JSON list of C-alpha atoms in Angstrom, two decimals:
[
{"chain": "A", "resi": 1074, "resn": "UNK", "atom": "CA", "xyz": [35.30, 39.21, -12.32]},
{"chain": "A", "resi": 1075, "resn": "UNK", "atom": "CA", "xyz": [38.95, 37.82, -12.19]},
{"chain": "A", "resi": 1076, "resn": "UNK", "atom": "CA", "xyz": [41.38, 37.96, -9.36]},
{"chain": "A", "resi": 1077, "resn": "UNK", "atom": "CA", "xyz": [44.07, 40.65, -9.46]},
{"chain": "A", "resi": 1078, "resn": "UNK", "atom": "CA", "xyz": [47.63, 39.67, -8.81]},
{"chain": "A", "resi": 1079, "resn": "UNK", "atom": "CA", "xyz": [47.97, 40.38, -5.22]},
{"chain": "A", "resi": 1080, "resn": "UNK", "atom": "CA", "xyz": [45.26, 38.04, -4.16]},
{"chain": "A", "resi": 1081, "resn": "UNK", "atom": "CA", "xyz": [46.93, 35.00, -6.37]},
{"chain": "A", "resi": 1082, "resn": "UNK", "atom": "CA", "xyz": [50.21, 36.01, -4.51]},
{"chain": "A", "resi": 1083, "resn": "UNK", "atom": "CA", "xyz": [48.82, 35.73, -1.07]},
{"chain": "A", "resi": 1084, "resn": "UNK", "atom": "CA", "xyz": [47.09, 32.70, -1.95]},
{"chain": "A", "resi": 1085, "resn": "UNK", "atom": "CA", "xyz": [50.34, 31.08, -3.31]},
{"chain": "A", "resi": 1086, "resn": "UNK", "atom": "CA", "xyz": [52.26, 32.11, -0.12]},
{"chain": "A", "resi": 1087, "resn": "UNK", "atom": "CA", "xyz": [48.83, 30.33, 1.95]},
{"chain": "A", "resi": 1088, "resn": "UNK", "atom": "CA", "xyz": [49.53, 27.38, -0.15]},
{"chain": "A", "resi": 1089, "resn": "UNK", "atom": "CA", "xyz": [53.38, 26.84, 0.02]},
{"chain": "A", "resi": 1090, "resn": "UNK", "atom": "CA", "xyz": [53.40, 27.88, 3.73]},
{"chain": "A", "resi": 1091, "resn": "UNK", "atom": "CA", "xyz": [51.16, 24.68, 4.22]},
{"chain": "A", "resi": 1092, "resn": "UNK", "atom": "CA", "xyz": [52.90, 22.57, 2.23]},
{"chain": "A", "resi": 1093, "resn": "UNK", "atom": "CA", "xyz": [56.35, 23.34, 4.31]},
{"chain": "A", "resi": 1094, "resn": "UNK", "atom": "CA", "xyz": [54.79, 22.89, 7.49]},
{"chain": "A", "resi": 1095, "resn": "UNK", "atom": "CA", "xyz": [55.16, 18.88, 7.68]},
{"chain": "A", "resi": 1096, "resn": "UNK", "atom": "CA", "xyz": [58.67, 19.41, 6.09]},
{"chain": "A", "resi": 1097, "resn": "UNK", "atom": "CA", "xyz": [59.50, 21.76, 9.05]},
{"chain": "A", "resi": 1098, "resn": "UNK", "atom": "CA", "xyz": [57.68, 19.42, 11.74]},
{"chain": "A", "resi": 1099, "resn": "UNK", "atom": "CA", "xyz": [59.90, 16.23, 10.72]},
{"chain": "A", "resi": 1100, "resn": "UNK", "atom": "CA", "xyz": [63.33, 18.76, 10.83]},
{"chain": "A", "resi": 1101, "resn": "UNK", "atom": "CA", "xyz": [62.59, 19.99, 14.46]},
{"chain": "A", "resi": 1102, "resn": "UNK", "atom": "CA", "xyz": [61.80, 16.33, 15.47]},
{"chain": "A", "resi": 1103, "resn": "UNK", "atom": "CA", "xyz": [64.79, 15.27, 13.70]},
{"chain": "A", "resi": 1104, "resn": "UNK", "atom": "CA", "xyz": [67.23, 17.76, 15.58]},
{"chain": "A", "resi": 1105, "resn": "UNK", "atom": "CA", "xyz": [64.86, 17.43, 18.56]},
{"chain": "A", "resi": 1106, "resn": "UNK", "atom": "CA", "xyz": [66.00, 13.80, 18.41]},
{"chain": "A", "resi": 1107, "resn": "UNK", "atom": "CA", "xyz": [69.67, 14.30, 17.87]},
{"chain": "A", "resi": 1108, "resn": "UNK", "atom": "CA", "xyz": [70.07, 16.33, 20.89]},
{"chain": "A", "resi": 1109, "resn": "UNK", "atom": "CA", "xyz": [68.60, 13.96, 22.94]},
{"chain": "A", "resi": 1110, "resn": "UNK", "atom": "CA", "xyz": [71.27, 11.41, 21.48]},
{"chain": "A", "resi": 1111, "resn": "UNK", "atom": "CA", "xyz": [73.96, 13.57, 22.48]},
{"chain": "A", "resi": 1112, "resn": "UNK", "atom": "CA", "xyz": [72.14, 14.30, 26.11]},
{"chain": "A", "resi": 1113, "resn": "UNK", "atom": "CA", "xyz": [72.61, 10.29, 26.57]},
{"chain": "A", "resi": 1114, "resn": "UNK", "atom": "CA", "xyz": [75.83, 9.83, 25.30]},
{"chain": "A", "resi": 1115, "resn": "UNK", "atom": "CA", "xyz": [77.03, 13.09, 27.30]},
{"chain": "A", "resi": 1116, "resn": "UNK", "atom": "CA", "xyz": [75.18, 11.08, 30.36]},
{"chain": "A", "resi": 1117, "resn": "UNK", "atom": "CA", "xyz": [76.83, 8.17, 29.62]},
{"chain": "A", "resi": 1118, "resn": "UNK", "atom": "CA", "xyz": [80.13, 9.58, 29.55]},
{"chain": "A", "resi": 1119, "resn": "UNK", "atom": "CA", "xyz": [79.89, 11.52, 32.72]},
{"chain": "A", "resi": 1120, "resn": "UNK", "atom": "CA", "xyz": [78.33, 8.30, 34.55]},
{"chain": "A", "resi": 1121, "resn": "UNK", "atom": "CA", "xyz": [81.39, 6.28, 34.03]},
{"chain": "A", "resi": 1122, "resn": "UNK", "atom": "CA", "xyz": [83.87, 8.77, 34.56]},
{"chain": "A", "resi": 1123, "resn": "UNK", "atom": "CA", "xyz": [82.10, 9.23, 38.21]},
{"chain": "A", "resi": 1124, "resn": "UNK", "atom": "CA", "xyz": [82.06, 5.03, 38.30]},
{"chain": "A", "resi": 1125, "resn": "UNK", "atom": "CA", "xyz": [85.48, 5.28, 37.46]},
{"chain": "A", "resi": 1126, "resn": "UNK", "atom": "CA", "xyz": [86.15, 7.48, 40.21]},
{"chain": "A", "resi": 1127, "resn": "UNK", "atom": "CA", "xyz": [84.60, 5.56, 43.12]},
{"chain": "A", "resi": 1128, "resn": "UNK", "atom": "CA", "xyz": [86.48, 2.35, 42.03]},
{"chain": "A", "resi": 1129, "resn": "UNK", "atom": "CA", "xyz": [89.65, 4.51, 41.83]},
{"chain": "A", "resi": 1130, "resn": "UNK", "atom": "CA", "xyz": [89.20, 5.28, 45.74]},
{"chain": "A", "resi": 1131, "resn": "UNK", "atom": "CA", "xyz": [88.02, 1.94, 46.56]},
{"chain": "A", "resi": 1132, "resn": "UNK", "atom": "CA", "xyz": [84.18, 2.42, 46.30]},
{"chain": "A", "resi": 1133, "resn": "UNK", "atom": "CA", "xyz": [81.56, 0.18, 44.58]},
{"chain": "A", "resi": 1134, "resn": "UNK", "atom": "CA", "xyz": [81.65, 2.03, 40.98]},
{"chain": "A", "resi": 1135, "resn": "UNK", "atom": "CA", "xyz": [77.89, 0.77, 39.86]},
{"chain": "A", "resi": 1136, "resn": "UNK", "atom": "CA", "xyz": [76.05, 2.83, 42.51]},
{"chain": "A", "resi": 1137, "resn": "UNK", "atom": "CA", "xyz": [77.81, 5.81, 41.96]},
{"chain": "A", "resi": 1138, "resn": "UNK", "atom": "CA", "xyz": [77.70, 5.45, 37.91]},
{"chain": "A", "resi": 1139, "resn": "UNK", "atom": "CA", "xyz": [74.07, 4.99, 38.40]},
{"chain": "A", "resi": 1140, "resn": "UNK", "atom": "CA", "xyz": [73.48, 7.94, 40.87]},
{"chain": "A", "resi": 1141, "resn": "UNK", "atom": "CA", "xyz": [75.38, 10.23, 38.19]},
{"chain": "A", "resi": 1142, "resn": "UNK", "atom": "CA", "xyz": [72.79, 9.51, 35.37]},
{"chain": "A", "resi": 1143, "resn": "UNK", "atom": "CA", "xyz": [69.59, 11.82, 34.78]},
{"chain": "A", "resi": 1144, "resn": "UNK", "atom": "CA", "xyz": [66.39, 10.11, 36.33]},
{"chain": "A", "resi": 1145, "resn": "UNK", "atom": "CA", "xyz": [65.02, 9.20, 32.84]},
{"chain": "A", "resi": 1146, "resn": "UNK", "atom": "CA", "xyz": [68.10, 7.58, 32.33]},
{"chain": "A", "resi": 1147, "resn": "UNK", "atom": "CA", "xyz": [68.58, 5.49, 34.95]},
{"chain": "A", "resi": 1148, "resn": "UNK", "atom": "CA", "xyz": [66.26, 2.65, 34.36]},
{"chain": "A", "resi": 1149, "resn": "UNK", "atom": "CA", "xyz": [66.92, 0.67, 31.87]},
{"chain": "A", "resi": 1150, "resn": "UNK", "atom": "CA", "xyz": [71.05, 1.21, 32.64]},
{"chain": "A", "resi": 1151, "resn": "UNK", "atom": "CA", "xyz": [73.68, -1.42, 31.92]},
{"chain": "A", "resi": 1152, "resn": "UNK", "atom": "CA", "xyz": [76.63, -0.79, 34.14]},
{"chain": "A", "resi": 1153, "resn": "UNK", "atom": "CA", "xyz": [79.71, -2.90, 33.87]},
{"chain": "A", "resi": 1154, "resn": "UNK", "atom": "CA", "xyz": [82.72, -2.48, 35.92]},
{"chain": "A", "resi": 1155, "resn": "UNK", "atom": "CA", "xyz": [85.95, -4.71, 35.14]},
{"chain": "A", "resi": 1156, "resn": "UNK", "atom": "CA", "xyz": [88.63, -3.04, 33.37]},
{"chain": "A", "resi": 1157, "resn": "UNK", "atom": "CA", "xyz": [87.17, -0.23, 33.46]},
{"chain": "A", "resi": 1158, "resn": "UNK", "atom": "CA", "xyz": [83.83, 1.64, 33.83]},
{"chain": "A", "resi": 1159, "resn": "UNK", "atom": "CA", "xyz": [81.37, 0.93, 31.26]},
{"chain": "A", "resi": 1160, "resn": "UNK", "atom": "CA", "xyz": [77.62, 2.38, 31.08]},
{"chain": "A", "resi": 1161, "resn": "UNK", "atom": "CA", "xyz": [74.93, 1.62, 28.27]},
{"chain": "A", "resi": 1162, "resn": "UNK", "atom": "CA", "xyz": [71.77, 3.63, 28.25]},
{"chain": "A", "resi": 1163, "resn": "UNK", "atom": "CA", "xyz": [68.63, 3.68, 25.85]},
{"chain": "A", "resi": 1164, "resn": "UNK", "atom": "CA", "xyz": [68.20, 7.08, 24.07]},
{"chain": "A", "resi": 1165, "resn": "UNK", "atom": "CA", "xyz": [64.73, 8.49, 25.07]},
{"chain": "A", "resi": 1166, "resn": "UNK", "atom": "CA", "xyz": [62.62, 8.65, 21.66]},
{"chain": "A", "resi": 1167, "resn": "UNK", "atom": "CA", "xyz": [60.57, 11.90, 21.23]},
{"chain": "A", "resi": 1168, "resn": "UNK", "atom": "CA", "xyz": [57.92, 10.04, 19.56]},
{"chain": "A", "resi": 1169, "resn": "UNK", "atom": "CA", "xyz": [55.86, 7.23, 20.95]},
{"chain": "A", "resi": 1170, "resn": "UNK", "atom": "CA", "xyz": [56.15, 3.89, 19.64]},
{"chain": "A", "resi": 1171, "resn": "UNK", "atom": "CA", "xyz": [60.25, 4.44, 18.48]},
{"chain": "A", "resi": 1172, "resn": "UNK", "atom": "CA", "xyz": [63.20, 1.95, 19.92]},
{"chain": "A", "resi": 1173, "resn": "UNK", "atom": "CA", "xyz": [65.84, 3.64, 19.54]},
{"chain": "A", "resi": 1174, "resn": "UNK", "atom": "CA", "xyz": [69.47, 1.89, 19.95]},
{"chain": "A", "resi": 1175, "resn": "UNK", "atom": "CA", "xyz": [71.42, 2.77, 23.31]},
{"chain": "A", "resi": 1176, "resn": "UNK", "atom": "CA", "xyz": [74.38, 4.46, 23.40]},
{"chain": "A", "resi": 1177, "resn": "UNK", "atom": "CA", "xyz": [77.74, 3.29, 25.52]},
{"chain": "A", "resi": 1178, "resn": "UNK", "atom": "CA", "xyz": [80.58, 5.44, 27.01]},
{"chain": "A", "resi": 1179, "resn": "UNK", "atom": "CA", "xyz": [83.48, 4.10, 29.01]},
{"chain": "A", "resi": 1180, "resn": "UNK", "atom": "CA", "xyz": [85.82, 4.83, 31.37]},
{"chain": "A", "resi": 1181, "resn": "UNK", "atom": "CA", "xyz": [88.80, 4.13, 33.24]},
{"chain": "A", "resi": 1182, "resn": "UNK", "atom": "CA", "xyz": [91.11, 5.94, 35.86]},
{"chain": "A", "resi": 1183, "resn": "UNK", "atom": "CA", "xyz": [94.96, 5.50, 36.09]},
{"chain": "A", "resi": 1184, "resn": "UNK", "atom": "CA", "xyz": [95.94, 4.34, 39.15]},
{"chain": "A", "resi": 1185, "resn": "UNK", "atom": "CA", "xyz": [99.79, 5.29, 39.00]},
{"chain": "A", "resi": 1186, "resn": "UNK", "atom": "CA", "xyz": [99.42, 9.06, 38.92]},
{"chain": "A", "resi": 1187, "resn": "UNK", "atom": "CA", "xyz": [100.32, 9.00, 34.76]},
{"chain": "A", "resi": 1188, "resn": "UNK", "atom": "CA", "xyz": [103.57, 7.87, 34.86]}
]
């Protein structure tokens, strides 16, 4: 007794659909881990642009850079004000085990109203 056609197709599809998933898995880890790179640099950004704000109006620009970051963030942060507001942050890895760089975003406020 030999298998029709329509059972070889439906095992085919079985087969290839198997063989994709891995290939799929490492994509949505792979864009997974790309957004969280642009979540910290976003983070970043806005942190020193707040620290950049406080020194403008003669507050302490670490604390408030460091109250402007996302909780998983925070630890870990390198905040740097002369010349400017600077803040470095680790990217959170989706997988256990990965170090992944950190990511820095600056900032600085002109003092004489743009002109």
């Amino acid at each position: 007794m030999s298998p029709n056609c329509e059972d070889l197709k439906a095992g085919q599809a079985s087969v290839e659909l198997v063989a994709v998933l891995p290939a799929l898995a490492v994509c949505f880890v792979l864009a997974g881990q790309t957004v969280a790179v642009g979540w910290a640099l976003w983070s970043a950004g806005n942190a020193a642009r707040a620290g950049a704000r406080a020194e403008e109006v003669g507050s302490r620009a670490e604390p408030a850079a460091r109250r402007a970051l996302p909780g998983p963030l925070r630890d870990g942060a390198v905040i740097r004000s002369d010349n400017g507001v600077r803040v470095r942050v680790r990217v959170p890895a989706l997988l256990p085990g990965v170090t992944l760089p950190s990511v820095t975003a600056a900032s600085t406020l002109d003092g004489d109203g743009g002109t």
